[in-house]
Amino acid sequence: MTVTVRFAPSPTGYIHIGNTRPALFNWLFALKNGGNYVLRYDDTDVERSKQEYSEAIAVDLDWLGVKPSRVEYQSKRFDVYQRAVDKLKEAGLLYACYETAEELERRRKIRLTRRMPPVYGREALKLTEEEKAAFEAEGRKPHWRFLLPNFAENPFETRRTEVHWDDLVRGPQTVDLASMSDPVLVREDGTYLYTLPSVVDDIDMGITHIIRGDDHVTNTGVQIAIFEALGARPPVFGHHNLLTTVSGEGLSKRSGALSIGSLRDSGYEPMAVASLAVLIGTSENVVPVATMAELATKVDVAATSKSSAKFDPSDLDALNRALIHQYTYADVADRLAAVGIEGEQAESFWLLVRGNLERVADAALWWPVVFGDLNDKPEFSDEDRDFVRAAFDLLPAEPWDNTTWKSWTKQVQSETGRKGKTLFMPLRLALTLKDSGPELAELLPLLGRERTLTRLP
C-alpha cells in the first residue's frame, strides 16, 4: 500500500500558520513514508471560494517546500458526488427534510427544556408523500440528512452505537453515534456540505491517512459511518493539537492573522516557519531545521501533546536568526545578487554580516556601510574626535588581514591609554556609524586602508 495523504483547504481566504500545521504534518508524513500528497481544494462553497485564494495557497505551499503530487478541485467533481448521493438515497440512507432553521431551533430548545439531548428527532422520516408535496407546493426545498446506523430496527429508538478507531495521535478513540444528529449532507439549493465530498474524494483518491486538527475528532465517527455506507474501508485517522495565539485565541484566515503570505513578506525563512509550525506542541525541542527532509526525520505526529500549542512570533524571530546565521553564501547568493550584492567580495561580506541579521534582506543595509562612502559622520565629543583622529594616524600599512585590528588597537591603547569600551566604541562609530555590528577584526580587511581613511571624523 502506498501512503497517500491530503491537504484540503477551503479557498475562502489566505492560509495562516494554524492551518499550515496540518499541511506540513501531512507533507512530512508523506516524505517519511515515500508517499503521495494530494492538494485538494474544498471549493464547493461557490460564493465564497475564489481562484485568487487557491493560487495564493499554492504559492504559500511552494514557498514552504510542499510539493503536491496531485491537485484537485472539488468544484469540478459534482457529478461524482451526485452519484454518491444517488447511491445513499437508493439504500434509504439519505432522507429529505423540510424544516426551516427557525423550526429546528424551536425543537432544539424544547428538547433542552425537557432535559433531552439536543439531537435531531428524525421527524422528517414520518412525513407522508402528501405532506412532502404540500411543502414542495409552498416552495420549500428539502435538505438531505444521512441516517446514522444507531438503531436496530426502529430509527426512532436509537441505541448506543460505538465507532472505534486507533488514532495516530490520540490512541484508541470511541464515539457514540446515538449522541449525534443525523448530519445534513446536501443543502436546500443542492450544494454539498463538507462531509460528503470529503469522504467521496478520500475514497476515490485512495487516501490512506487523514491527519488533521483535533477539532475534527467528533466528526470522525460520522465520517467512518459514511465510508462504510459507501462500501469503503475508512483511512487511518490522526488528530493533532491546534495552534492558538499567545493569548489563547484561535487563528482565523479571515482576519489574516499570521498568514503565510504576511510572514513571507516580512522576510521570514520558510524553514523557520515550518520548524516552529510543526515542532511546537510536540515532545521535540523547537529548533531551526534546515531542510524538509531533516524535519521529516524529527517529526512524529504521534508525539504532539493533547493540549493546544501557543504560537509566539518572538519564537519565530529567534529561529529565523539562528537559520540565517548558519547559511553559507551559496544558500543566499541569488537573493543577495537580486539586491545588488555580488562580486568578488560578496562571499566575504556575507560571512561578515550574517551573524548580525534578523532577515536576509537586512544584508542590503550593511553593503553600503562596508563598501560605500559614508557621507554622514557621528557626533563625537571633542575628546572622542581627537582620540579617533589620533588612532587613524596609527593605521598600519597594507596588506590587512583579520589580525590587523588587534595589532592596531593594541598600539592605539599603548599610545592613548584608552581601553575597553572607551577605545572600541568610538572606533566602531567612526567606521560604521553604528554602535553594534559585525566583528571589526573581520570588517577591517574588507574596508581597506583607503576607504577607512575616508571615515576620519
mmCIF file of C-alpha atoms in Angstrom, residues 155-428:
data_model
loop_
_atom_site.group_PDB
_atom_site.id
_atom_site.type_symbol
_atom_site.label_atom_id
_atom_site.label_comp_id
_atom_site.label_asym_id
_atom_site.label_seq_id
_atom_site.Cartn_x
_atom_site.Cartn_y
_atom_site.Cartn_z
ATOM 1 C CA PRO A 155 -34.909 4.614 13.684
ATOM 2 C CA PHE A 156 -36.847 6.392 16.446
ATOM 3 C CA GLU A 157 -35.416 4.022 19.037
ATOM 4 C CA THR A 158 -31.725 4.781 18.978
ATOM 5 C CA ARG A 159 -29.247 2.774 20.990
ATOM 6 C CA ARG A 160 -25.631 3.250 21.949
ATOM 7 C CA THR A 161 -23.598 2.560 18.817
ATOM 8 C CA GLU A 162 -19.867 2.868 19.250
ATOM 9 C CA VAL A 163 -17.478 3.673 16.455
ATOM 10 C CA HIS A 164 -13.854 2.881 17.264
ATOM 11 C CA TRP A 165 -10.606 3.876 15.623
ATOM 12 C CA ASP A 166 -6.957 3.846 16.624
ATOM 13 C CA ASP A 167 -5.909 7.463 16.228
ATOM 14 C CA LEU A 168 -2.334 8.118 15.090
ATOM 15 C CA VAL A 169 -2.035 10.835 17.745
ATOM 16 C CA ARG A 170 -4.619 10.208 20.425
ATOM 17 C CA GLY A 171 -4.630 6.411 20.506
ATOM 18 C CA PRO A 172 -7.859 4.370 20.810
ATOM 19 C CA GLN A 173 -10.927 6.562 20.321
ATOM 20 C CA THR A 174 -14.633 5.896 20.692
ATOM 21 C CA VAL A 175 -17.643 7.901 19.507
ATOM 22 C CA ASP A 176 -21.251 7.044 20.246
ATOM 23 C CA LEU A 177 -23.420 7.682 17.176
ATOM 24 C CA ALA A 178 -26.537 7.755 19.335
ATOM 25 C CA SER A 179 -25.354 11.056 20.799
ATOM 26 C CA MET A 180 -25.351 12.775 17.396
ATOM 27 C CA SER A 181 -27.873 14.235 14.999
ATOM 28 C CA ASP A 182 -28.117 12.811 11.522
ATOM 29 C CA PRO A 183 -25.787 15.123 9.574
ATOM 30 C CA VAL A 184 -27.017 17.252 6.694
ATOM 31 C CA LEU A 185 -25.062 16.266 3.594
ATOM 32 C CA VAL A 186 -26.915 18.254 0.914
ATOM 33 C CA ARG A 187 -28.318 21.776 1.317
ATOM 34 C CA GLU A 188 -31.674 23.041 0.065
ATOM 35 C CA ASP A 189 -30.006 24.535 -3.016
ATOM 36 C CA GLY A 190 -28.438 21.183 -3.926
ATOM 37 C CA THR A 191 -24.917 22.098 -2.866
ATOM 38 C CA TYR A 192 -22.893 19.768 -0.670
ATOM 39 C CA LEU A 193 -21.652 20.297 2.834
ATOM 40 C CA TYR A 194 -18.020 19.478 3.609
ATOM 41 C CA THR A 195 -18.620 15.937 4.849
ATOM 42 C CA LEU A 196 -19.910 14.181 1.734
ATOM 43 C CA PRO A 197 -17.376 15.460 -0.843
ATOM 44 C CA SER A 198 -14.577 14.848 1.649
ATOM 45 C CA VAL A 199 -15.468 11.207 2.174
ATOM 46 C CA VAL A 200 -16.190 10.569 -1.516
ATOM 47 C CA ASP A 201 -12.871 12.115 -2.549
ATOM 48 C CA ASP A 202 -10.938 10.233 0.111
ATOM 49 C CA ILE A 203 -12.340 7.012 -1.324
ATOM 50 C CA ASP A 204 -11.863 7.972 -4.960
ATOM 51 C CA MET A 205 -8.321 9.310 -4.478
ATOM 52 C CA GLY A 206 -7.101 6.409 -2.388
ATOM 53 C CA ILE A 207 -6.359 8.456 0.730
ATOM 54 C CA THR A 208 -4.799 6.096 3.265
ATOM 55 C CA HIS A 209 -4.160 8.513 6.142
ATOM 56 C CA ILE A 210 -6.048 11.620 7.234
ATOM 57 C CA ILE A 211 -4.010 13.900 9.515
ATOM 58 C CA ARG A 212 -5.897 16.957 10.705
ATOM 59 C CA GLY A 213 -6.663 19.154 13.713
ATOM 60 C CA ASP A 214 -8.326 17.720 16.794
ATOM 61 C CA ASP A 215 -11.337 19.971 16.214
ATOM 62 C CA HIS A 216 -12.426 17.250 13.768
ATOM 63 C CA VAL A 217 -12.428 14.381 16.286
ATOM 64 C CA THR A 218 -16.186 14.444 16.786
ATOM 65 C CA ASN A 219 -16.722 14.378 13.003
ATOM 66 C CA THR A 220 -14.762 11.185 12.601
ATOM 67 C CA GLY A 221 -17.420 8.780 13.844
ATOM 68 C CA VAL A 222 -19.928 10.145 11.340
ATOM 69 C CA GLN A 223 -17.418 10.036 8.506
ATOM 70 C CA ILE A 224 -16.470 6.446 9.269
ATOM 71 C CA ALA A 225 -20.173 5.568 9.091
ATOM 72 C CA ILE A 226 -20.414 7.220 5.655
ATOM 73 C CA PHE A 227 -17.283 5.439 4.426
ATOM 74 C CA GLU A 228 -18.859 2.133 5.387
ATOM 75 C CA ALA A 229 -22.241 3.085 3.890
ATOM 76 C CA LEU A 230 -20.453 3.692 0.570
ATOM 77 C CA GLY A 231 -18.756 0.306 0.819
ATOM 78 C CA ALA A 232 -15.282 1.629 1.569
ATOM 79 C CA ARG A 233 -12.717 0.952 4.260
ATOM 80 C CA PRO A 234 -12.007 4.091 6.284
ATOM 81 C CA PRO A 235 -8.483 5.550 6.215
ATOM 82 C CA VAL A 236 -6.269 5.808 9.275
ATOM 83 C CA PHE A 237 -7.069 8.987 11.207
ATOM 84 C CA GLY A 238 -4.756 11.192 13.229
ATOM 85 C CA HIS A 239 -5.830 14.337 15.097
ATOM 86 C CA HIS A 240 -3.088 16.702 16.226
ATOM 87 C CA ASN A 241 -3.410 19.625 18.616
ATOM 88 C CA LEU A 242 -4.251 23.096 17.331
ATOM 89 C CA LEU A 243 -2.203 26.275 17.359
ATOM 90 C CA THR A 244 -3.524 29.383 19.062
ATOM 91 C CA THR A 245 -2.192 32.896 19.546
ATOM 92 C CA VAL A 246 -0.156 33.659 22.665
ATOM 93 C CA SER A 247 -3.351 34.863 24.358
ATOM 94 C CA GLY A 248 -5.053 31.542 23.561
ATOM 95 C CA GLU A 249 -7.290 32.766 20.739
ATOM 96 C CA GLY A 250 -7.901 30.640 17.682
ATOM 97 C CA LEU A 251 -6.324 31.665 14.412
ATOM 98 C CA SER A 252 -8.632 32.879 11.658
ATOM 99 C CA LYS A 253 -7.796 33.088 7.978
ATOM 100 C CA ARG A 254 -10.453 35.761 7.604
ATOM 101 C CA SER A 255 -8.578 38.095 9.947
ATOM 102 C CA GLY A 256 -5.287 37.477 8.149
ATOM 103 C CA ALA A 257 -3.570 36.808 11.482
ATOM 104 C CA LEU A 258 -0.165 35.237 10.905
ATOM 105 C CA SER A 259 -0.942 34.411 7.289
ATOM 106 C CA ILE A 260 1.849 32.642 5.428
ATOM 107 C CA GLY A 261 1.888 35.424 2.856
ATOM 108 C CA SER A 262 2.434 38.067 5.541
ATOM 109 C CA LEU A 263 5.204 36.017 7.160
ATOM 110 C CA ARG A 264 6.898 35.599 3.785
ATOM 111 C CA ASP A 265 6.585 39.300 3.013
ATOM 112 C CA SER A 266 8.069 40.081 6.430
ATOM 113 C CA GLY A 267 11.237 38.280 5.416
ATOM 114 C CA TYR A 268 10.946 35.106 7.457
ATOM 115 C CA GLU A 269 12.668 31.987 6.162
ATOM 116 C CA PRO A 270 10.328 29.154 5.111
ATOM 117 C CA MET A 271 12.135 26.590 7.237
ATOM 118 C CA ALA A 272 11.888 28.839 10.286
ATOM 119 C CA VAL A 273 8.113 28.945 9.781
ATOM 120 C CA ALA A 274 7.920 25.196 9.077
ATOM 121 C CA SER A 275 10.115 24.282 12.054
ATOM 122 C CA LEU A 276 8.014 26.242 14.507
ATOM 123 C CA ALA A 277 4.679 25.248 12.969
ATOM 124 C CA VAL A 278 5.251 21.525 13.482
ATOM 125 C CA LEU A 279 7.699 21.257 16.392
ATOM 126 C CA ILE A 280 5.800 23.493 18.793
ATOM 127 C CA GLY A 281 3.466 21.492 20.997
ATOM 128 C CA THR A 282 5.386 18.246 20.484
ATOM 129 C CA SER A 283 7.923 16.344 22.559
ATOM 130 C CA GLU A 284 10.708 17.647 20.295
ATOM 131 C CA ASN A 285 12.729 20.735 21.126
ATOM 132 C CA VAL A 286 11.784 23.688 18.940
ATOM 133 C CA VAL A 287 14.967 24.248 16.951
ATOM 134 C CA PRO A 288 15.641 25.571 13.447
ATOM 135 C CA VAL A 289 15.804 22.699 10.963
ATOM 136 C CA ALA A 290 17.487 23.426 7.649
ATOM 137 C CA THR A 291 15.577 21.123 5.274
ATOM 138 C CA MET A 292 12.227 19.376 4.982
ATOM 139 C CA ALA A 293 13.982 16.021 4.670
ATOM 140 C CA GLU A 294 15.674 16.585 8.034
ATOM 141 C CA LEU A 295 12.462 17.862 9.592
ATOM 142 C CA ALA A 296 10.669 14.705 8.428
ATOM 143 C CA THR A 297 13.105 12.594 10.439
ATOM 144 C CA LYS A 298 12.455 14.654 13.579
ATOM 145 C CA VAL A 299 8.677 14.979 13.452
ATOM 146 C CA ASP A 300 6.375 12.264 14.703
ATOM 147 C CA VAL A 301 2.740 13.327 14.653
ATOM 148 C CA ALA A 302 2.112 10.884 17.499
ATOM 149 C CA ALA A 303 4.407 12.998 19.682
ATOM 150 C CA THR A 304 2.103 16.026 19.717
ATOM 151 C CA SER A 305 0.594 16.939 23.045
ATOM 152 C CA LYS A 306 -3.118 16.680 23.744
ATOM 153 C CA SER A 307 -3.480 20.373 24.616
ATOM 154 C CA SER A 308 -3.284 23.286 22.187
ATOM 155 C CA ALA A 309 0.084 24.897 21.431
ATOM 156 C CA LYS A 310 0.615 28.663 21.541
ATOM 157 C CA PHE A 311 2.335 30.274 18.590
ATOM 158 C CA ASP A 312 4.593 33.132 19.676
ATOM 159 C CA PRO A 313 6.024 35.246 16.835
ATOM 160 C CA SER A 314 9.051 36.032 19.018
ATOM 161 C CA ASP A 315 9.951 32.339 18.846
ATOM 162 C CA LEU A 316 9.839 32.658 15.081
ATOM 163 C CA ASP A 317 12.260 35.590 15.236
ATOM 164 C CA ALA A 318 14.740 33.501 17.213
ATOM 165 C CA LEU A 319 14.510 30.563 14.797
ATOM 166 C CA ASN A 320 14.866 32.880 11.820
ATOM 167 C CA ARG A 321 18.043 34.431 13.205
ATOM 168 C CA ALA A 322 19.509 31.038 14.001
ATOM 169 C CA LEU A 323 18.875 29.771 10.464
ATOM 170 C CA ILE A 324 20.349 32.860 8.809
ATOM 171 C CA HIS A 325 23.456 32.692 10.963
ATOM 172 C CA GLN A 326 24.056 29.170 9.607
ATOM 173 C CA TYR A 327 23.566 29.989 5.923
ATOM 174 C CA THR A 328 26.518 29.687 3.588
ATOM 175 C CA TYR A 329 26.995 32.193 0.805
ATOM 176 C CA ALA A 330 25.713 29.610 -1.683
ATOM 177 C CA ASP A 331 22.452 29.412 0.265
ATOM 178 C CA VAL A 332 21.704 33.097 -0.315
ATOM 179 C CA ALA A 333 23.793 34.149 -3.332
ATOM 180 C CA ASP A 334 20.802 34.557 -5.648
ATOM 181 C CA ARG A 335 18.858 36.639 -3.132
ATOM 182 C CA LEU A 336 21.889 38.838 -2.450
ATOM 183 C CA ALA A 337 22.521 39.381 -6.148
ATOM 184 C CA ALA A 338 18.894 40.478 -6.535
ATOM 185 C CA VAL A 339 19.610 43.448 -4.226
ATOM 186 C CA GLY A 340 22.960 44.283 -5.805
ATOM 187 C CA ILE A 341 25.251 42.322 -3.501
ATOM 188 C CA GLU A 342 27.631 40.469 -5.794
ATOM 189 C CA GLY A 343 31.209 40.378 -6.970
ATOM 190 C CA GLU A 344 34.498 39.060 -5.626
ATOM 191 C CA GLN A 345 33.911 40.276 -2.099
ATOM 192 C CA ALA A 346 30.256 39.258 -1.783
ATOM 193 C CA GLU A 347 31.010 35.966 -0.039
ATOM 194 C CA SER A 348 33.403 37.541 2.463
ATOM 195 C CA PHE A 349 30.812 40.237 3.084
ATOM 196 C CA TRP A 350 28.071 37.656 3.760
ATOM 197 C CA LEU A 351 30.232 35.717 6.200
ATOM 198 C CA LEU A 352 30.976 39.011 7.941
ATOM 199 C CA VAL A 353 27.424 40.281 8.406
ATOM 200 C CA ARG A 354 25.218 37.161 8.631
ATOM 201 C CA GLY A 355 25.619 36.919 12.411
ATOM 202 C CA ASN A 356 24.028 40.354 12.804
ATOM 203 C CA LEU A 357 20.989 39.866 10.605
ATOM 204 C CA GLU A 358 17.329 39.372 11.511
ATOM 205 C CA ARG A 359 16.388 38.842 7.843
ATOM 206 C CA VAL A 360 18.483 38.014 4.784
ATOM 207 C CA ALA A 361 17.273 41.261 3.203
ATOM 208 C CA ASP A 362 18.921 43.190 6.036
ATOM 209 C CA ALA A 363 22.268 42.463 4.367
ATOM 210 C CA ALA A 364 21.442 45.273 1.947
ATOM 211 C CA LEU A 365 21.641 47.711 4.869
ATOM 212 C CA TRP A 366 25.228 46.687 5.563
ATOM 213 C CA TRP A 367 26.547 46.661 1.980
ATOM 214 C CA PRO A 368 26.901 50.482 1.768
ATOM 215 C CA VAL A 369 28.359 50.553 5.292
ATOM 216 C CA VAL A 370 31.166 48.266 4.189
ATOM 217 C CA PHE A 371 31.709 49.311 0.593
ATOM 218 C CA GLY A 372 30.048 52.702 0.260
ATOM 219 C CA ASP A 373 31.089 56.235 1.098
ATOM 220 C CA LEU A 374 29.689 57.265 4.454
ATOM 221 C CA ASN A 375 28.996 60.942 3.976
ATOM 222 C CA ASP A 376 27.435 61.300 7.404
ATOM 223 C CA LYS A 377 29.721 61.487 10.418
ATOM 224 C CA PRO A 378 28.950 60.549 14.003
ATOM 225 C CA GLU A 379 28.520 63.301 16.538
ATOM 226 C CA PHE A 380 31.605 62.902 18.721
ATOM 227 C CA SER A 381 32.610 64.882 21.741
ATOM 228 C CA ASP A 382 35.798 66.881 21.169
ATOM 229 C CA GLU A 383 37.692 64.369 23.274
ATOM 230 C CA ASP A 384 36.455 61.331 21.282
ATOM 231 C CA ARG A 385 37.037 63.101 17.964
ATOM 232 C CA ASP A 386 40.641 63.816 18.918
ATOM 233 C CA PHE A 387 41.045 60.205 20.018
ATOM 234 C CA VAL A 388 39.734 58.790 16.728
ATOM 235 C CA ARG A 389 41.962 61.082 14.683
ATOM 236 C CA ALA A 390 44.968 60.015 16.742
ATOM 237 C CA ALA A 391 44.003 56.371 16.233
ATOM 238 C CA PHE A 392 43.669 56.820 12.457
ATOM 239 C CA ASP A 393 47.178 58.311 12.397
ATOM 240 C CA LEU A 394 48.369 54.939 13.702
ATOM 241 C CA LEU A 395 46.701 52.838 10.966
ATOM 242 C CA PRO A 396 49.232 50.278 9.745
ATOM 243 C CA ALA A 397 50.233 49.853 6.125
ATOM 244 C CA GLU A 398 48.543 47.220 3.998
ATOM 245 C CA PRO A 399 48.127 44.310 3.371
ATOM 246 C CA TRP A 400 45.477 43.859 6.054
ATOM 247 C CA ASP A 401 44.050 40.625 7.412
ATOM 248 C CA ASN A 402 41.991 39.573 10.418
ATOM 249 C CA THR A 403 44.950 40.208 12.752
ATOM 250 C CA THR A 404 45.250 43.869 11.761
ATOM 251 C CA TRP A 405 42.527 45.055 14.112
ATOM 252 C CA LYS A 406 44.204 43.520 17.149
ATOM 253 C CA SER A 407 47.633 44.887 16.353
ATOM 254 C CA TRP A 408 46.243 48.350 15.515
ATOM 255 C CA THR A 409 44.113 48.676 18.654
ATOM 256 C CA LYS A 410 46.967 47.385 20.797
ATOM 257 C CA GLN A 411 49.149 50.200 19.529
ATOM 258 C CA VAL A 412 46.308 52.717 19.961
ATOM 259 C CA GLN A 413 45.848 51.608 23.553
ATOM 260 C CA SER A 414 49.551 51.977 24.187
ATOM 261 C CA GLU A 415 49.661 55.479 22.689
ATOM 262 C CA THR A 416 46.404 56.867 24.151
ATOM 263 C CA GLY A 417 45.884 54.901 27.345
ATOM 264 C CA ARG A 418 42.288 54.066 26.385
ATOM 265 C CA LYS A 419 40.942 50.548 26.664
ATOM 266 C CA GLY A 420 37.704 48.592 26.643
ATOM 267 C CA LYS A 421 34.527 50.376 25.581
ATOM 268 C CA THR A 422 36.143 53.837 25.578
ATOM 269 C CA LEU A 423 38.591 52.572 22.965
ATOM 270 C CA PHE A 424 36.415 50.340 20.813
ATOM 271 C CA MET A 425 33.103 52.234 20.693
ATOM 272 C CA PRO A 426 34.411 55.473 19.102
ATOM 273 C CA LEU A 427 36.313 53.437 16.506
ATOM 274 C CA ARG A 428 33.216 51.373 15.681
#
